[in-house]
Coordinates of C-alpha atoms and ligand atoms in Angstrom, one line a residue:
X496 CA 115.5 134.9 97.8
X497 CA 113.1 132.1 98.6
X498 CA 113.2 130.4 102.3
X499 CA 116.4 132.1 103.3
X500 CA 118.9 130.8 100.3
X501 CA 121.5 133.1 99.0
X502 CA 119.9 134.5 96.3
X503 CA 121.4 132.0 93.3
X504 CA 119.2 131.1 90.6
X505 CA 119.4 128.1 88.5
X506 CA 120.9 128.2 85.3
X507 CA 117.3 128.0 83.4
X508 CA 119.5 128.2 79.5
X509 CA 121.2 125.2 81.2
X510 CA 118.7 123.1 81.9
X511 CA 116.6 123.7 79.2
X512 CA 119.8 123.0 77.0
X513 CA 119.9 119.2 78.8
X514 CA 116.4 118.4 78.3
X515 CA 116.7 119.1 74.7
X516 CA 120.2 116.9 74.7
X517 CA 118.2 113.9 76.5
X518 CA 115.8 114.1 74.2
X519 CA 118.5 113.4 71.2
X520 CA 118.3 109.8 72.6
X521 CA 115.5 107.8 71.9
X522 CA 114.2 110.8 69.6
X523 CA 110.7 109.9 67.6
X524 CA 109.7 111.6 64.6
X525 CA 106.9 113.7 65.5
X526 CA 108.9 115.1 68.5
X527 CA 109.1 113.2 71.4
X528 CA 111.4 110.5 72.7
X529 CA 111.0 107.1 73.7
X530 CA 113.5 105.7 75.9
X531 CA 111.4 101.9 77.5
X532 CA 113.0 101.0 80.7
X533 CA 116.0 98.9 80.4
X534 CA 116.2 98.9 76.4
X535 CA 119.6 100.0 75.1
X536 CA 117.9 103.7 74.5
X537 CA 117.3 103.6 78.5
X538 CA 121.1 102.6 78.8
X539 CA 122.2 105.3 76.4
X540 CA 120.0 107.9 78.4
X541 CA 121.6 106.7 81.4
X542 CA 125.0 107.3 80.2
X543 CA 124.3 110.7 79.3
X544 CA 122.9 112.0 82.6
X545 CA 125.4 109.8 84.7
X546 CA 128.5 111.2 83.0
X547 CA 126.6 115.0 83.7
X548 CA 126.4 113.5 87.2
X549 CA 130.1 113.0 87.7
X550 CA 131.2 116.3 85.7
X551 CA 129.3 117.9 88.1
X552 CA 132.0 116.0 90.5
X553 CA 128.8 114.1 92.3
X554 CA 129.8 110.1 93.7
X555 CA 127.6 108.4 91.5
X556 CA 126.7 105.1 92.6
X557 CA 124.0 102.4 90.9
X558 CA 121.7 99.4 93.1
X559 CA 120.8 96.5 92.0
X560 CA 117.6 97.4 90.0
X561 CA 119.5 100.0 88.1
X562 CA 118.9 103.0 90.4
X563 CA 121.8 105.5 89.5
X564 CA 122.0 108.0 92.2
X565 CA 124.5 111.1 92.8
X566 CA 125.8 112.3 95.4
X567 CA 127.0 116.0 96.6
X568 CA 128.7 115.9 100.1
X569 CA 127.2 118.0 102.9
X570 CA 129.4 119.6 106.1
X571 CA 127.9 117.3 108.3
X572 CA 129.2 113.9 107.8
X573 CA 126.4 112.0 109.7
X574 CA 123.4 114.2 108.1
X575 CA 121.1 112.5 105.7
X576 CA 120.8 113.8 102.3
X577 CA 118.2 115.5 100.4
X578 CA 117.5 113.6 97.7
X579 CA 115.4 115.2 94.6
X580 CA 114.8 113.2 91.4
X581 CA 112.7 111.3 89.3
X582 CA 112.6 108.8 85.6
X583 CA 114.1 109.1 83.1
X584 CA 112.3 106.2 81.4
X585 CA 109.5 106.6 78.7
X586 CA 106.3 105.2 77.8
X587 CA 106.2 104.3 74.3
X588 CA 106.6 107.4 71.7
X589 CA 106.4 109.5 74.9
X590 CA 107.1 113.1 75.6
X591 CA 110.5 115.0 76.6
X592 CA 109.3 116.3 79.9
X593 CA 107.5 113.3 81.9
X594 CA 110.1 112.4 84.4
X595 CA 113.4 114.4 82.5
X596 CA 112.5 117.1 83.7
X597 CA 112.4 115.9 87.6
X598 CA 115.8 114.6 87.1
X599 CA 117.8 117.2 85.3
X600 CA 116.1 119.7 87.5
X601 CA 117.8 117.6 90.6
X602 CA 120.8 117.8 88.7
X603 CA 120.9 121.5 88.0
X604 CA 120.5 122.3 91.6
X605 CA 123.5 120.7 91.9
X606 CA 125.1 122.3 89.3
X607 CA 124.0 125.7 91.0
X608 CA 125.4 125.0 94.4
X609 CA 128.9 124.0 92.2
X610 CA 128.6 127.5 90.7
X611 CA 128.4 129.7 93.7
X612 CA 130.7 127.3 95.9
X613 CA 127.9 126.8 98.0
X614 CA 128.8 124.2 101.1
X615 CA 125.0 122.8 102.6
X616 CA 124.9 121.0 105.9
X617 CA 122.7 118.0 104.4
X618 CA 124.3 115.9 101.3
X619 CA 122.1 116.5 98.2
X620 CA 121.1 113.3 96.3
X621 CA 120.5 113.5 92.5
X622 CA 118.0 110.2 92.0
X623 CA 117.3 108.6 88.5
X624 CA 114.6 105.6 89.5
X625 CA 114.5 103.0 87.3
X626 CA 111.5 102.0 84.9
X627 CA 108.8 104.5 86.9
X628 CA 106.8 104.3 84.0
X629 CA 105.8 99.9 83.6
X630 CA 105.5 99.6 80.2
X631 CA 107.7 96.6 79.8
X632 CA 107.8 95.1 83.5
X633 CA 105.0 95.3 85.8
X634 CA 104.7 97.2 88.8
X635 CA 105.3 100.6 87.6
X636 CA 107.2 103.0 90.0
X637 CA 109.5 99.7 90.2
X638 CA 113.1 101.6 91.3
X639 CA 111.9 103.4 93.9
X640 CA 109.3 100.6 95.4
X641 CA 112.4 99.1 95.7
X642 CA 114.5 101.2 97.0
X643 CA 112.0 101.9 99.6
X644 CA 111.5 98.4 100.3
X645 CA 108.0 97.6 99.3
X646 CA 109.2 94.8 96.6
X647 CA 112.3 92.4 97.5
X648 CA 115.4 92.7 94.7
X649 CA 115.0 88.8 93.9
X650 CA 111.7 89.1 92.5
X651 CA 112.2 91.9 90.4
X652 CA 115.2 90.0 89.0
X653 CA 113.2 87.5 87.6
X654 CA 111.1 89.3 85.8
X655 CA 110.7 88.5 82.3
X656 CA 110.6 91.1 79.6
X657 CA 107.4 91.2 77.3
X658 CA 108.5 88.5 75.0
X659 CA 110.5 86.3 77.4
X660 CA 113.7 86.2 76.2
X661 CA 115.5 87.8 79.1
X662 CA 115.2 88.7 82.4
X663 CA 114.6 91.8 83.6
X664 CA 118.7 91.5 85.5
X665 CA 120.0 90.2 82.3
X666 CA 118.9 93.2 80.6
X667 CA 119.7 95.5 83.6
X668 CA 123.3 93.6 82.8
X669 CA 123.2 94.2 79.4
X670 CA 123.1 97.5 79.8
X671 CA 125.1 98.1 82.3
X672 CA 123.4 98.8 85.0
X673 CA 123.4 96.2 87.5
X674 CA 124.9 97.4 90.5
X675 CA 125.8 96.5 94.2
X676 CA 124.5 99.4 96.4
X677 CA 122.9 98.6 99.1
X678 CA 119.0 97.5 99.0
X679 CA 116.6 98.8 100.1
X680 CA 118.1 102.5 99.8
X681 CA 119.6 104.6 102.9
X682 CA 116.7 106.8 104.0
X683 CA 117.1 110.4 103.2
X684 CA 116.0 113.5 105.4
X685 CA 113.4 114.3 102.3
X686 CA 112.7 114.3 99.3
X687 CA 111.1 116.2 96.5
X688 CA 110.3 116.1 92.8
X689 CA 109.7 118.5 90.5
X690 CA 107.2 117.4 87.4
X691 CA 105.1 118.7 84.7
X692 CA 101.3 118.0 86.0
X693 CA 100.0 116.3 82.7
X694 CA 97.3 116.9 83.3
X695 CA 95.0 120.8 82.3
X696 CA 94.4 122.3 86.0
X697 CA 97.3 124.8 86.4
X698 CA 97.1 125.9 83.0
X699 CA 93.3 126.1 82.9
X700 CA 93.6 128.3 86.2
X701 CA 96.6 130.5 85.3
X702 CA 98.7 129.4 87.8
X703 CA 102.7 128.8 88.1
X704 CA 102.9 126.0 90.4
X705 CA 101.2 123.1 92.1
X706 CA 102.0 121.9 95.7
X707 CA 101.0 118.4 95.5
X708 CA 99.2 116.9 98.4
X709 CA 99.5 113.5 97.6
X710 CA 98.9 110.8 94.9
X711 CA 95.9 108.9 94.2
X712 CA 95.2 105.1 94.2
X713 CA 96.0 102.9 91.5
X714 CA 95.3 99.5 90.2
X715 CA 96.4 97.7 87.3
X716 CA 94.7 94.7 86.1
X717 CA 95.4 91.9 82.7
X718 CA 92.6 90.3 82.3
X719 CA 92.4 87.4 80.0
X720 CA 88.6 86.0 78.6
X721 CA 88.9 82.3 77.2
X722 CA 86.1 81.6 74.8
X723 CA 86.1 79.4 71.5
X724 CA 87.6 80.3 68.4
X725 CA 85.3 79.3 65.6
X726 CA 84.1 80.2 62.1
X727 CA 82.6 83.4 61.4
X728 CA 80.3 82.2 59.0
X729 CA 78.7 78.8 59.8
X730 CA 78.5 79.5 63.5
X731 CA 75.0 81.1 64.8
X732 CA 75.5 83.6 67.1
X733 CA 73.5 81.5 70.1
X734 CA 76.3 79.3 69.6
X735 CA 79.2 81.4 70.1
X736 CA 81.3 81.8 73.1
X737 CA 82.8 85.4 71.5
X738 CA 85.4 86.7 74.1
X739 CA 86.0 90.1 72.0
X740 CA 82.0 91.0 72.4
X741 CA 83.0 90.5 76.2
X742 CA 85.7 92.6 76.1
X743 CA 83.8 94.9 74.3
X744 CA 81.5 95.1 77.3
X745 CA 84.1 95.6 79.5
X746 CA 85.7 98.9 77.7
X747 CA 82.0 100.1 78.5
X748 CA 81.3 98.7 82.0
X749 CA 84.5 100.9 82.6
X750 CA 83.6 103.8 81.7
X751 CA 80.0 103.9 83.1
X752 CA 81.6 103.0 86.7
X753 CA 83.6 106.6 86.3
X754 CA 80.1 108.3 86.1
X755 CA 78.6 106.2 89.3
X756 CA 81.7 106.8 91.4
X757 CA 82.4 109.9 91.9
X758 CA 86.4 111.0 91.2
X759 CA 86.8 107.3 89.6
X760 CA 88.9 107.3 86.3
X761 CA 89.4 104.1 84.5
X762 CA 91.1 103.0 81.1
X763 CA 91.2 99.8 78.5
X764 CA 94.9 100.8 77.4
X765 CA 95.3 97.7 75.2
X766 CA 93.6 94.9 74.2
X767 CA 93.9 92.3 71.6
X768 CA 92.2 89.7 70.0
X769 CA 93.4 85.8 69.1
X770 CA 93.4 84.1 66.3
X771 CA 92.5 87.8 65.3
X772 CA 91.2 87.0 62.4
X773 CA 88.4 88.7 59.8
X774 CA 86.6 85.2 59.4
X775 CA 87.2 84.0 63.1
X776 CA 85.1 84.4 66.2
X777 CA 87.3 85.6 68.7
X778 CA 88.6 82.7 71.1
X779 CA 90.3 84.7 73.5
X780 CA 90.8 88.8 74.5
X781 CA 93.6 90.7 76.2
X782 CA 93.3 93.4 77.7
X783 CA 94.7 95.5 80.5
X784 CA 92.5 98.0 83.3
X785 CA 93.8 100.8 85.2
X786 CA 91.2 102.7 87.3
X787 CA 92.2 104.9 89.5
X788 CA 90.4 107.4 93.0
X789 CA 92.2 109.0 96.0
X790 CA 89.8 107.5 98.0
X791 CA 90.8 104.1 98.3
X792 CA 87.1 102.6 99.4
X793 CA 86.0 104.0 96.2
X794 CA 89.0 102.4 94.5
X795 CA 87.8 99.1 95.7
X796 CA 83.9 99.6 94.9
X797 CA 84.9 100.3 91.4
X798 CA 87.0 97.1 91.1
X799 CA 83.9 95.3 92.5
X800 CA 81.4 96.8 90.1
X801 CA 83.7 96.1 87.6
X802 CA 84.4 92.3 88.1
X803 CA 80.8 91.8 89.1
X804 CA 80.1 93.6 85.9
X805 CA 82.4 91.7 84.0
X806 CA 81.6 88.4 85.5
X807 CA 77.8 88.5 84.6
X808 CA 78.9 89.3 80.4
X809 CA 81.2 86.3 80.6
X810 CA 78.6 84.1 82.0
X811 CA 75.7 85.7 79.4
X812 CA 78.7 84.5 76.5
X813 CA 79.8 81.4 77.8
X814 CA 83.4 83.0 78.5
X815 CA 85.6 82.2 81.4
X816 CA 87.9 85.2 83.2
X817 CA 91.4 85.0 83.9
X818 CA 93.1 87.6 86.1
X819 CA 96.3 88.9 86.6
X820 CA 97.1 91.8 88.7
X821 CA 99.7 94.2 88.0
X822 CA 100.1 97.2 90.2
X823 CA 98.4 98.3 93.0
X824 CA 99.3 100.8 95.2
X825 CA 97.3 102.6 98.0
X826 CA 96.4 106.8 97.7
X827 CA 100.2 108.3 98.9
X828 CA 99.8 111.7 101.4
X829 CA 102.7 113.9 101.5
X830 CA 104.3 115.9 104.1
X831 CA 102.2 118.9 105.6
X832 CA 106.0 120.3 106.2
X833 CA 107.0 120.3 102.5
X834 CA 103.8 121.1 101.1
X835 CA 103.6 124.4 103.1
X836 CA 107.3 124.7 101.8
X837 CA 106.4 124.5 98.4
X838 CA 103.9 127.3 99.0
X839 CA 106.2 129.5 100.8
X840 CA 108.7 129.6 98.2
X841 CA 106.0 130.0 95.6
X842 CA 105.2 133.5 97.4
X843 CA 108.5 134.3 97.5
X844 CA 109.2 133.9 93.8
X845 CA 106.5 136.0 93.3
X846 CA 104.2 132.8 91.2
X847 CA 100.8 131.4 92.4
X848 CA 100.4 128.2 93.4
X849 CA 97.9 126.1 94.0
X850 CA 97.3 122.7 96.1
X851 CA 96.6 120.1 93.9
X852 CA 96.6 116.1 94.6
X853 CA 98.2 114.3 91.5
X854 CA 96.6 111.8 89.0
X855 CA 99.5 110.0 87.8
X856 CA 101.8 107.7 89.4
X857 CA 105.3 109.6 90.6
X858 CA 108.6 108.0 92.2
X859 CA 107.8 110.4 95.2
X860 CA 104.7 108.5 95.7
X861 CA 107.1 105.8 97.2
X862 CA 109.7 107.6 98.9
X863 CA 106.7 108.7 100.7
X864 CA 106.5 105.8 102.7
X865 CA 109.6 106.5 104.2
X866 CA 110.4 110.0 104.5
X867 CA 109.0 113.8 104.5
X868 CA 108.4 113.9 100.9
X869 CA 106.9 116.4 98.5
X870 CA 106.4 117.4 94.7
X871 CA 106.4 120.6 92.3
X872 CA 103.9 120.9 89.4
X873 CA 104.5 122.7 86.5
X874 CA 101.7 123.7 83.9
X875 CA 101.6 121.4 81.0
X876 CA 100.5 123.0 77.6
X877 CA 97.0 121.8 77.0
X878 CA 97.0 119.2 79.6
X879 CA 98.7 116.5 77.2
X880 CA 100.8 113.8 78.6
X881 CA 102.3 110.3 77.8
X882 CA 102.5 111.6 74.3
X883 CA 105.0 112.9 71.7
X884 CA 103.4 116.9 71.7
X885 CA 104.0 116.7 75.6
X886 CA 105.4 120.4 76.3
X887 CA 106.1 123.0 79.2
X888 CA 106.7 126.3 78.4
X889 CA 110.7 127.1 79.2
X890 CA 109.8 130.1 81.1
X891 CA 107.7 127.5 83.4
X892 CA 110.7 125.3 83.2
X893 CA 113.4 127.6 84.3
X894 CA 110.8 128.9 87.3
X895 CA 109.8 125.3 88.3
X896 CA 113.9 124.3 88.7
X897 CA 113.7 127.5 91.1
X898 CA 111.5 126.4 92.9
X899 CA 113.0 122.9 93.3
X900 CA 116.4 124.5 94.8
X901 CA 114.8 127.4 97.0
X902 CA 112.9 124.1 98.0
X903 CA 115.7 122.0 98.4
X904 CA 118.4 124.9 99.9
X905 CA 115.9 125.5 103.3
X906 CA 116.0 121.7 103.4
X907 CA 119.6 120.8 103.0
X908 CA 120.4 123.5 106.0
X909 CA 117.7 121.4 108.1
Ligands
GLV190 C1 102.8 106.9 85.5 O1 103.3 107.6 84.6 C2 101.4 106.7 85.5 O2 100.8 105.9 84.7 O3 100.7 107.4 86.3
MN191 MN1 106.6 110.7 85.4
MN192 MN1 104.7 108.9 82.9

């Protein structure tokens, strides 16, 4: 079959069978799972696909921010592996295929080698990245920024979780999950990740697989507006310094940028109010930004329109801006070499494929940074992500885990 491997197939019943064993863990009632980085669910998810790690008689070995990583020996002693993976971390009430799928994929390429004996020159790595997703510590993509170097252990460790009782290595601890290797990670040969697109294109279009191209930028913002909290009724509105009608500007100012700048998508994903009360002008607002463009000059002229936007409402109100910045990463480009791969194999599975840059955020956006790196898309039923009624059709499942190994096969004989 595909790029000159020996004709195995994954077992797609097999994988299809973990996903729906994964999702057991953290399981939420309309369907999905939720599994927030470094919570005991996290731990128990970990467990799981750890102990299918070593049954599959990989060397399993964990870093210091959780990172649990499997290995499959190669004939050459001194090659550097392949690795493959992905998250297996939520966002809240989240879906069963965002990350999973990447990961059990990894795994059942493994599995396949196992079942036809197959001996590969290159070491195959089975990656599960801790906390991808940043719902409860900030960066997102946090394992494999450092792995890759790009933020020092130390720093992550002191991280406090979202109501400051612990640490973000106390609850690594907690868990289980602390571990000693090494930091950053041993650079592989390549790597490549198989994920559902969230997003509507290849389903819109009919086709089987995307070869990603790269990832755009990011940037994550908490902005805090401090006004005065006062009484709803006595105060006239020329005396108010109202930060939730600020905030209420800036939901708006966000979405007018994305029809100035072209590609530009932007998001309010929480915000609250304090005292938040019926009777009380709002004193002070929370809320977060995330605007994203593969073009990072566009990136920055929407954070300037933005701030300059913001800036003149808190003046107009009397309201004065705090900010804190979250996550920002610049647009990722991935390998010509594995891209072209990705396409290849497509051909030779018979499926259509399709380049396509990716909207979200992905582990391989960072392992990009240090080696030949690539990604898979899937088609993900009516485009729906980051949400319980996330779903891939297994058909698309089972083809996207052959594509991962045909992928992977021509690379571990590199
Ligand atoms: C990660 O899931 C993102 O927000 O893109
Ligand atoms: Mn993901
Ligand atoms: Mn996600």
């Amino acid at each position: 079959m595909a790029a000159g491997s020996p004709g195995l197939r994954i077992n797609g019943a097999r994988l299809l069978e973990s996903l729906a064993r994964l999702a057991e863990i953290g399981a939420t009632p309309e369907g999905g799972a939720e599994r927030l980085a470094f919570t005991p669910e996290d731990g128990a998810g970990r467990d799981l696909v750890r102990s299918w790690m070593e049954d599959a008689g990989l060397e399993v070995r964990v870093d210091g921010i959780g990172n649990v990583i499997g290995r499959r020996a190669g004939e050459d002693p001194d090659a550097a592996p392949v690795m493959l993976g992905s998250h297996i971390d939520t966002v809240g009430n989240g879906g069963r295929y965002d990350g999973n799928l990447g990961v059990l994929a990894a795994l059942e390429v493994a599995r396949t080698l196992n079942d036809g004996n197959t001996r590969t020159r290159r070491p195959l790595e089975v990656a599960i990245f801790s906390n991808e997703e940043g719902s409860r510590y900030h960066p997102d993509m946090m394992g494999s920024l450092v792995y890759t170097g790009g933020l020092d252990l130390e720093t992550a460790w002191a991280l406090r979780n979202p109501d400051g009782s612990q640490t973000l290595k106390e609850e690594l601890e907690a868990i289980g999950y602390l571990g000693d290797a090494p930091l950053p990670g041993p650079v592989p040969a390549a790597y490549v990740e198989l994920h559902i697109e969230q997003g509507p294109v290849l389903e819109a279009e009919n086709i089987d697989f995307g070869a990603v191209t790269g990832v755009q930028g990011i940037l994550w913002e908490e902005i805090t507006l401090n006004g005065k909290a006062n009484h709803a009724g006595t105060t006239p509105m020329r005396f108010r310094h109202d930060a939730g009608v600020v905030a209420a500007e800036a939901v708006l100012l966000a979405r007018r940028l994305t029809r100035e700048i072209p590609a530009q998508v932007a998001t309010v994903g929480r915000m609250s109010f304090a005292p938040g009360l019926t009777n009380v002008v709002p004193g002070r607002a929370t809320f977060t930004l995330d605007i994203r463009n593969p073009d990072p000059d566009r990136l920055l002229r929407a954070e300037d329109g933005f701030f300059s936007g913001l800036d003149a409402a808190a003046e107009r109100e009397g309201v004065r801006i705090e900010r804190r910045e979250l996550a920002r990463f610049g647009p990722a480009v991935f390998d010509e070499k594995v891209i072209s791969l990705v396409e290849e194999v497509a051909a030779t599975l018979g499926k259509s494929c399709r380049r396509m840059p990716s909207g979200a955020g992905h582990d391989a956006q960072m392992l990009s940074r240090v080696c030949p790196t690539g990604m898979v898309f899937v088609p993900s039923v009516g485009g729906v992500s980051h949400n319980p009624t996330e779903f891939t059709r297994d058909a698309d499942v089972a083809a996207g885990g052959n594509a991962l190994f045909a992928v992977a096969f021509k690379l571990l004989k590199s």
